[in-house]
């Protein structure tokens, strides 16, 4: 079996495993009381109105499903499904868990997280082009300006989440330990992925995202 064929077989095997995981997550989340979080907006007045509710357990099951889908689409499209969709959804849900309710803030968080991922994708494309040109991208040389911009943009949603955690403690309604654990696990996943991309290891970055987001999904579904 050629290396390419073996790699494709491993990719599809991972996709099957993550698809089964997504199904189990949906079943487990569906068997429990819905873990709903409100989305609100001040429409034409000062009083916030309910716009929608998000089931955070189902939302993370969707993340797992997207992780699986990315393993079955053609490789050139994988980056558009994963992490461009999975990471921003994860940050959005973590923000919801930490008490961010306003639809404007949530949309802004999703947009900033997506922008951070896009800068990372630009960095990855640049690294591949340098590798093809023989510029030594595999050794981590070359400009990392795009990745630096991505870090500057992508850290903003986590700052908003931290502000809500600290603010909740100040007003006497601290976030529960489980939510703190989920937040730290998701943040550690984002940092680990960033470090791997910075070092030029796409395989490690993907592995960190797959394992990290799966772990977050299970904690959310099991404990929230």
XYZ file of N, CA and C in Angstrom:
672
model
N 0.841 -1.198 0.000
C 0.000 0.000 0.000
C 0.876 1.248 0.000
N 0.587 2.210 -0.878
C 1.365 3.428 -0.957
C 1.122 4.290 0.275
N 2.070 5.217 0.502
C 1.932 6.101 1.656
C 0.673 6.953 1.544
N 0.384 7.453 0.328
C -0.800 8.293 0.130
C -2.081 7.516 0.426
N -2.127 6.250 -0.064
C -3.308 5.427 0.174
C -3.467 5.126 1.658
N -2.340 4.864 2.329
C -2.402 4.600 3.761
C -2.858 5.810 4.545
N -2.392 6.991 4.143
C -2.801 8.225 4.807
C -4.293 8.481 4.627
N -4.794 8.240 3.409
C -6.214 8.447 3.145
C -7.066 7.455 3.931
N -6.587 6.225 4.030
C -7.328 5.227 4.804
C -7.380 5.610 6.280
N -6.259 6.107 6.816
C -6.232 6.540 8.215
C -7.158 7.731 8.422
N -7.188 8.644 7.445
C -8.052 9.824 7.559
C -9.512 9.423 7.608
N -9.899 8.495 6.758
C -11.292 8.045 6.732
C -11.626 7.219 7.971
N -10.662 6.472 8.474
C -10.890 5.747 9.714
C -11.155 6.692 10.870
N -10.374 7.786 10.929
C -10.598 8.800 11.952
C -11.969 9.448 11.771
N -12.352 9.676 10.512
C -13.664 10.259 10.243
C -14.788 9.371 10.742
N -14.657 8.076 10.532
C -15.671 7.134 11.006
C -15.765 7.146 12.528
N -14.593 7.173 13.183
C -14.578 7.186 14.645
C -15.233 8.455 15.184
N -14.956 9.593 14.556
C -15.544 10.845 15.033
C -17.029 10.936 14.687
N -17.438 10.312 13.591
C -18.862 10.277 13.270
C -19.620 9.468 14.322
N -19.060 8.330 14.730
C -19.682 7.533 15.791
C -19.726 8.314 17.093
N -18.648 9.050 17.375
C -18.622 9.874 18.580
C -19.738 10.913 18.550
N -19.923 11.554 17.387
C -20.975 12.567 17.268
C -22.349 11.961 17.520
N -22.586 10.765 16.997
C -23.872 10.092 17.201
C -24.095 9.809 18.685
N -23.065 9.298 19.354
C -23.183 8.991 20.780
C -23.434 10.276 21.580
N -22.740 11.355 21.221
C -22.936 12.626 21.910
C -24.375 13.117 21.762
N -24.926 12.984 20.560
C -26.310 13.397 20.333
C -27.264 12.560 21.175
N -27.021 11.246 21.216
C -27.888 10.351 21.992
C -27.821 10.691 23.475
N -26.601 10.879 23.990
C -26.440 11.196 25.412
C -27.066 12.553 25.737
N -26.806 13.547 24.888
C -27.375 14.879 25.123
C -28.897 14.852 25.029
N -29.428 14.061 24.079
C -30.870 13.976 23.910
C -31.566 13.249 25.031
N -30.832 12.387 25.738
C -31.425 11.624 26.834
C -31.503 12.435 28.128
N -30.874 13.599 28.140
C -30.862 14.443 29.331
C -31.765 15.653 29.124
N -31.981 16.377 30.205
C -32.694 17.646 30.075
C -31.860 18.583 29.206
N -32.482 19.314 28.284
C -31.726 20.206 27.397
C -30.920 21.228 28.197
N -29.652 21.370 27.828
C -28.787 22.362 28.479
C -28.880 23.658 27.695
N -29.981 24.394 27.890
C -30.268 25.570 27.073
C -29.631 26.826 27.668
N -29.090 27.650 26.785
C -28.565 28.950 27.170
C -29.218 29.998 26.273
N -29.705 31.107 26.856
C -30.426 32.101 26.059
C -29.500 32.985 25.235
N -30.045 33.465 24.115
C -29.411 34.502 23.308
C -30.381 35.678 23.302
N -29.909 36.845 23.731
C -30.798 37.993 23.895
C -30.339 39.175 23.060
N -31.239 40.141 22.895
C -30.920 41.384 22.193
C -31.848 42.472 22.683
N -31.323 43.682 22.789
C -32.139 44.845 23.144
C -32.669 45.449 21.851
N -33.896 45.099 21.501
C -34.480 45.507 20.224
C -35.455 46.660 20.452
N -35.042 47.855 20.112
C -35.912 49.015 20.232
C -36.158 49.471 21.649
N -35.299 49.085 22.570
C -35.478 49.500 23.955
C -34.316 49.049 24.800
N -34.401 49.332 26.102
C -33.318 48.984 27.012
C -33.445 47.570 27.570
N -34.614 46.988 27.477
C -34.842 45.657 28.035
C -34.443 44.586 27.032
N -33.597 43.667 27.467
C -33.161 42.584 26.592
C -34.307 41.619 26.328
N -34.467 41.242 25.069
C -35.496 40.302 24.655
C -34.854 38.985 24.233
N -35.541 37.896 24.528
C -35.037 36.586 24.143
C -35.132 36.421 22.631
N -34.005 36.090 22.009
C -33.962 35.856 20.564
C -34.024 34.361 20.263
N -33.281 33.587 21.018
C -33.216 32.151 20.778
C -32.606 31.477 22.000
N -32.563 30.177 21.964
C -31.868 29.392 22.985
C -30.943 28.400 22.290
N -29.779 28.209 22.879
C -28.784 27.289 22.331
C -28.620 26.112 23.282
N -28.784 24.910 22.767
C -28.513 23.706 23.544
C -27.014 23.434 23.420
N -26.262 23.711 24.474
C -24.811 23.636 24.381
C -24.318 22.204 24.154
N -25.055 21.220 24.670
C -24.670 19.834 24.432
C -24.786 19.457 22.970
N -25.911 19.791 22.366
C -26.108 19.509 20.936
C -25.114 20.315 20.099
N -24.822 21.545 20.535
C -23.874 22.378 19.792
C -22.499 21.718 19.712
N -22.054 21.129 20.815
C -20.757 20.462 20.771
C -20.831 19.122 20.045
N -21.994 18.497 20.022
C -22.162 17.309 19.177
C -22.015 17.692 17.702
N -22.510 18.877 17.337
C -22.339 19.386 15.975
C -20.863 19.604 15.676
N -20.118 20.120 16.657
C -18.674 20.292 16.474
C -18.017 18.947 16.169
N -18.393 17.914 16.933
C -17.843 16.579 16.688
C -18.229 16.069 15.307
N -19.460 16.360 14.873
C -19.898 15.937 13.547
C -19.092 16.638 12.445
N -18.783 17.912 12.653
C -17.986 18.649 11.679
C -16.550 18.134 11.642
N -16.015 17.740 12.798
C -14.691 17.114 12.827
C -14.690 15.843 11.979
N -15.787 15.079 12.076
C -15.902 13.865 11.271
C -16.037 14.187 9.789
N -16.899 15.152 9.464
C -17.127 15.515 8.067
C -15.840 15.941 7.382
N -14.999 16.664 8.108
C -13.750 17.151 7.536
C -12.822 16.028 7.125
N -12.995 14.846 7.707
C -12.143 13.710 7.350
C -12.606 13.019 6.079
N -13.815 13.360 5.592
C -14.353 12.698 4.406
C -14.362 13.585 3.168
N -14.297 14.894 3.350
C -14.267 15.777 2.185
C -12.885 15.716 1.560
N -12.747 16.123 0.289
C -11.419 16.141 -0.338
C -10.436 16.942 0.491
N -9.176 16.511 0.577
C -8.192 17.178 1.435
C -8.098 18.690 1.222
N -8.273 19.141 -0.034
C -8.144 20.586 -0.283
C -9.275 21.389 0.365
N -10.377 20.686 0.735
C -11.496 21.372 1.379
C -11.504 21.199 2.883
N -10.639 20.325 3.397
C -10.658 20.016 4.827
C -10.478 21.268 5.677
N -9.544 22.137 5.276
C -9.261 23.332 6.071
C -10.451 24.275 6.152
N -11.366 24.196 5.174
C -12.533 25.072 5.192
C -13.617 24.549 6.127
N -13.577 23.262 6.409
C -14.550 22.677 7.337
C -13.968 22.625 8.747
N -12.709 22.293 8.820
C -12.011 22.120 10.083
C -10.624 22.747 9.933
N -10.310 23.824 10.637
C -10.949 24.332 11.848
C -11.843 25.561 11.658
N -12.089 25.984 10.432
C -12.796 27.242 10.214
C -14.194 27.231 10.817
N -14.831 26.063 10.888
C -16.157 25.970 11.489
C -16.104 25.512 12.940
N -15.265 24.520 13.223
C -15.289 23.914 14.554
C -14.789 24.849 15.648
N -13.666 25.500 15.427
C -13.083 26.350 16.477
C -13.983 27.534 16.834
N -14.512 28.298 15.855
C -15.399 29.412 16.228
C -16.664 28.968 16.948
N -17.247 27.819 16.536
C -18.434 27.325 17.236
C -18.085 26.988 18.686
N -16.921 26.353 18.882
C -16.505 25.997 20.241
C -16.346 27.240 21.108
N -15.707 28.289 20.580
C -15.519 29.529 21.344
C -16.874 30.179 21.638
N -17.766 30.169 20.658
C -19.124 30.716 20.821
C -19.834 30.033 21.988
N -19.790 28.698 22.021
C -20.492 27.949 23.068
C -19.837 28.174 24.430
N -18.516 28.214 24.470
C -17.820 28.489 25.732
C -18.218 29.865 26.261
N -18.350 30.844 25.362
C -18.798 32.177 25.776
C -20.208 32.112 26.356
N -21.087 31.355 25.703
C -22.446 31.178 26.221
C -22.423 30.565 27.616
N -21.596 29.561 27.810
C -21.510 28.906 29.109
C -21.043 29.868 30.194
N -20.245 30.860 29.798
C -19.713 31.817 30.768
C -20.598 33.037 30.954
N -21.798 32.999 30.385
C -22.749 34.054 30.649
C -22.859 35.140 29.607
N -22.164 35.012 28.481
C -22.328 35.984 27.399
C -23.654 35.686 26.726
N -24.559 36.634 26.720
C -25.912 36.410 26.235
C -26.287 37.288 25.039
N -25.727 38.497 24.973
C -26.130 39.445 23.939
C -25.730 38.935 22.555
N -26.685 38.967 21.620
C -26.438 38.413 20.301
C -25.315 39.165 19.586
N -25.225 40.480 19.812
C -24.153 41.243 19.184
C -22.787 40.796 19.659
N -22.659 40.590 20.975
C -21.390 40.125 21.528
C -21.053 38.726 21.024
N -22.054 37.855 20.966
C -21.819 36.481 20.514
C -21.414 36.436 19.043
N -22.084 37.230 18.216
C -21.712 37.279 16.797
C -20.299 37.827 16.647
N -19.982 38.857 17.437
C -18.632 39.410 17.393
C -17.587 38.389 17.807
N -17.877 37.606 18.847
C -16.963 36.559 19.295
C -16.742 35.524 18.188
N -17.839 35.106 17.548
C -17.721 34.129 16.462
C -16.888 34.703 15.316
N -17.142 35.966 14.959
C -16.430 36.588 13.844
C -14.939 36.725 14.146
N -14.598 37.150 15.361
C -13.193 37.309 15.720
C -12.475 35.960 15.764
N -13.158 34.941 16.303
C -12.558 33.608 16.319
C -12.322 33.110 14.895
N -13.283 33.364 14.002
C -13.130 32.954 12.598
C -11.968 33.692 11.939
N -11.837 34.994 12.243
C -10.749 35.781 11.666
C -9.397 35.245 12.124
N -9.310 34.873 13.411
C -8.068 34.301 13.906
C -7.705 33.020 13.176
N -8.705 32.172 12.925
C -8.472 30.928 12.192
C -8.041 31.216 10.760
N -8.671 32.193 10.123
C -8.322 32.533 8.748
C -6.866 32.982 8.642
N -6.400 33.788 9.592
C -4.994 34.178 9.585
C -4.095 32.951 9.711
N -4.513 31.996 10.550
C -3.752 30.758 10.679
C -3.707 29.974 9.377
N -4.822 29.989 8.645
C -4.861 29.300 7.355
C -3.931 29.981 6.351
N -3.899 31.314 6.383
C -2.974 32.052 5.514
C -1.535 31.656 5.837
N -1.231 31.536 7.131
C 0.108 31.125 7.548
C 0.436 29.729 7.015
N -0.535 28.812 7.107
C -0.301 27.446 6.643
C -0.058 27.403 5.140
N -0.840 28.163 4.375
C -0.655 28.213 2.926
C 0.718 28.780 2.590
N 1.109 29.835 3.298
C 2.420 30.440 3.077
C 3.539 29.450 3.372
N 3.374 28.665 4.449
C 4.388 27.676 4.808
C 4.516 26.608 3.730
N 3.371 26.167 3.187
C 3.419 25.161 2.119
C 4.108 25.718 0.876
N 3.810 26.965 0.552
C 4.437 27.575 -0.618
C 5.949 27.684 -0.423
N 6.390 28.033 0.784
C 7.828 28.112 1.048
C 8.465 26.734 0.965
N 7.727 25.710 1.455
C 8.259 24.355 1.390
C 8.459 23.913 -0.053
N 7.473 24.203 -0.905
C 7.577 23.848 -2.322
C 8.735 24.588 -2.981
N 8.923 25.855 -2.553
C 9.998 26.663 -3.131
C 11.358 26.334 -2.537
N 11.367 25.437 -1.525
C 12.628 25.048 -0.913
C 13.165 26.061 0.064
N 12.263 26.854 0.669
C 12.704 27.907 1.576
C 12.860 27.441 3.007
N 12.654 26.120 3.232
C 12.854 25.601 4.590
C 11.717 25.832 5.529
N 10.468 25.891 5.005
C 9.326 26.140 5.883
C 9.139 25.038 6.902
N 9.529 23.819 6.518
C 9.338 22.707 7.444
C 10.135 22.852 8.720
N 11.237 23.634 8.636
C 12.048 23.812 9.835
C 11.584 24.971 10.695
N 10.460 25.636 10.253
C 9.886 26.704 11.047
C 10.414 28.079 10.689
N 11.239 28.203 9.596
C 11.756 29.492 9.201
C 10.718 30.233 8.386
N 11.013 31.496 8.143
C 10.084 32.293 7.356
C 9.220 33.171 8.238
N 8.550 34.122 7.616
C 7.722 35.075 8.354
C 6.506 34.396 8.967
N 6.217 34.790 10.204
C 5.010 34.307 10.887
C 4.072 35.469 11.148
N 4.146 36.488 10.314
C 3.359 37.694 10.535
C 1.865 37.393 10.556
N 1.389 36.586 9.585
C -0.042 36.271 9.530
C -0.497 35.572 10.805
N 0.329 34.661 11.298
C -0.031 33.942 12.519
C -0.041 34.882 13.723
N 0.867 35.854 13.726
C 0.871 36.848 14.792
C -0.399 37.678 14.783
N -0.840 38.096 13.577
C -2.106 38.827 13.473
C -3.265 37.954 13.960
N -3.224 36.669 13.582
C -4.283 35.758 14.016
C -4.338 35.622 15.522
N -3.167 35.567 16.165
C -3.128 35.474 17.626
C -3.703 36.733 18.255
N -3.352 37.905 17.688
C -3.842 39.167 18.239
C -5.355 39.272 18.138
N -5.918 38.773 17.029
C -7.370 38.818 16.847
C -8.055 37.711 17.646
N -7.480 36.521 17.589
C -8.125 35.366 18.215
C -8.138 35.393 19.724
N -7.245 36.187 20.357
C -7.229 36.234 21.815
C -8.363 37.087 22.363
N -8.945 37.949 21.521
C -9.989 38.866 21.999
C -11.209 38.115 22.555
N -11.756 37.108 21.854
C -12.902 36.388 22.435
C -12.604 35.787 23.804
N -11.376 35.291 23.983
C -11.025 34.717 25.284
C -10.942 35.807 26.351
N -10.539 37.012 25.953
C -10.551 38.131 26.885
C -11.959 38.474 27.333
N -12.911 38.415 26.397
C -14.314 38.677 26.743
C -14.831 37.620 27.715
N -14.474 36.365 27.447
C -14.882 35.271 28.337
C -14.286 35.481 29.731
N -12.997 35.843 29.792
C -12.352 36.073 31.087
C -13.012 37.226 31.833
N -13.374 38.274 31.100
C -14.054 39.416 31.719
C -15.362 38.984 32.358
N -16.111 38.137 31.665
C -17.387 37.671 32.224
C -17.159 36.781 33.439
N -16.123 35.930 33.410
C -15.836 35.091 34.573
C -15.490 35.938 35.793
N -14.583 36.901 35.592
C -14.167 37.760 36.706
C -15.338 38.620 37.178
N -16.089 39.181 36.227
C -17.227 40.014 36.589
C -18.279 39.262 37.376
N -18.518 37.996 36.983
C -19.495 37.185 37.716
C -19.059 36.981 39.161
N -17.759 36.792 39.364
C -17.261 36.630 40.730
C -17.392 37.904 41.543
N -17.165 39.047 40.897
C -17.237 40.327 41.598
C -18.651 40.618 42.085
N -19.651 40.283 41.256
C -21.042 40.586 41.632
C -21.661 39.497 42.500
N -20.856 38.497 42.869
C -21.352 37.481 43.792
C -22.028 36.292 43.150
N -21.864 36.114 41.816
C -22.431 34.950 41.132
C -21.339 34.242 40.344
N -20.361 33.668 41.043
C -19.214 33.086 40.351
C -19.611 31.925 39.440
N -18.851 31.778 38.366
C -19.066 30.667 37.441
C -18.691 29.369 38.150
N -19.465 28.320 37.925
C -19.210 27.052 38.610
C -17.893 26.425 38.126
N -17.364 25.535 38.955
C -16.070 24.916 38.682
C -16.083 24.170 37.352
N -17.197 23.524 37.024
C -17.279 22.776 35.764
C -17.098 23.688 34.563
N -17.723 24.863 34.596
C -17.592 25.803 33.484
C -16.160 26.311 33.388
N -15.539 26.563 34.537
C -14.134 26.983 34.534
C -13.265 25.911 33.904
N -13.507 24.637 34.258
C -12.748 23.524 33.696
C -12.935 23.458 32.182
N -14.173 23.577 31.719
C -14.456 23.548 30.279
C -13.721 24.690 29.574
N -13.765 25.868 30.171
C -13.106 27.032 29.575
C -11.606 26.824 29.478
N -10.988 26.340 30.565
C -9.544 26.120 30.560
C -9.147 25.038 29.573
N -9.963 23.985 29.458
C -9.666 22.906 28.515
C -9.749 23.409 27.074
N -10.782 24.199 26.779
C -10.920 24.755 25.431
C -9.786 25.733 25.130
N -9.414 26.559 26.113
C -8.319 27.510 25.922
C -6.993 26.780 25.729
N -6.753 25.723 26.504
C -5.525 24.936 26.350
C -5.448 24.316 24.957
N -6.599 23.879 24.441
C -6.641 23.325 23.086
C -6.255 24.388 22.065
N -6.819 25.591 22.216
C -6.506 26.676 21.286
C -5.031 27.049 21.345
N -4.474 27.125 22.559
C -3.059 27.476 22.704
C -2.167 26.381 22.126
N -2.502 25.123 22.418
C -1.715 24.013 21.893
C -1.718 23.977 20.372
N -2.876 24.240 19.791
C -2.966 24.271 18.332
C -2.134 25.422 17.770
N -2.216 26.593 18.424
C -1.440 27.742 17.964
C 0.061 27.453 18.000
N 0.530 26.859 19.093
C 1.953 26.544 19.221
C 2.394 25.574 18.130
N 1.549 24.573 17.846
C 1.885 23.602 16.803
C 1.965 24.269 15.435
N 1.011 25.157 15.137
C 1.050 25.880 13.864
C 2.283 26.778 13.802
N 2.596 27.434 14.909
C 3.774 28.310 14.977
C 5.053 27.538 14.665
N 5.110 26.287 15.141
C 6.283 25.450 14.914
C 6.245 24.740 13.565
N 5.162 24.966 12.809
C 5.074 24.400 11.470
C 4.638 22.952 11.424
N 3.971 22.461 12.468
C 3.533 21.060 12.508
C 2.020 20.981 12.347
N 1.568 20.858 11.103
C 0.131 20.798 10.832
C -0.494 19.538 11.421
N 0.236 18.426 11.401
C -0.302 17.162 11.921
C -0.562 17.273 13.423
N 0.386 17.842 14.151
C 0.212 18.007 15.593
C -0.937 18.963 15.880
N -1.031 20.055 15.106
C -2.111 21.024 15.300
C -3.467 20.360 15.130
N -3.607 19.542 14.081
C -4.869 18.840 13.847
C -5.170 17.860 14.971
N -4.148 17.143 15.419
C -4.338 16.165 16.497
C -4.783 16.848 17.781
N -4.151 17.987 18.104
C -4.531 18.730 19.307
C -5.981 19.175 19.221
N -6.393 19.679 18.043
C -7.776 20.142 17.891
C -8.760 18.984 18.020
N -8.469 17.865 17.385
C -9.369 16.715 17.426
C -9.547 16.205 18.855
N -8.433 16.001 19.542
C -8.493 15.454 20.903
C -9.086 16.483 21.870
N -8.628 17.734 21.756
C -9.080 18.765 22.681
C -10.564 19.060 22.572
N -11.048 19.270 21.355
C -12.470 19.584 21.180
C -13.351 18.390 21.543
N -12.867 17.179 21.280
C -13.628 15.993 21.684
C -13.751 15.929 23.203
N -12.647 16.213 23.894
C -12.675 16.188 25.356
C -13.635 17.248 25.897
N -13.591 18.447 25.314
C -14.507 19.512 25.747
C -15.958 19.086 25.516
N -16.225 18.493 24.350
C -17.587 18.065 24.027
C -18.103 17.076 25.073
N -17.280 16.121 25.462
C -17.726 15.113 26.428
C -17.975 15.727 27.809
N -17.115 16.656 28.212
C -17.324 17.302 29.520
C -18.604 18.114 29.497
N -18.856 18.838 28.398
C -20.074 19.639 28.286
C -21.314 18.750 28.357
N -21.324 17.698 27.556
C -22.499 16.830 27.495
C -22.711 16.087 28.814
N -21.610 15.682 29.461
C -21.731 14.882 30.686
C -22.009 15.708 31.925
N -21.536 16.967 31.945
C -21.548 17.691 33.210
C -22.373 18.959 33.233
N -22.763 19.497 32.065
C -23.487 20.773 32.066
C -24.979 20.513 32.186
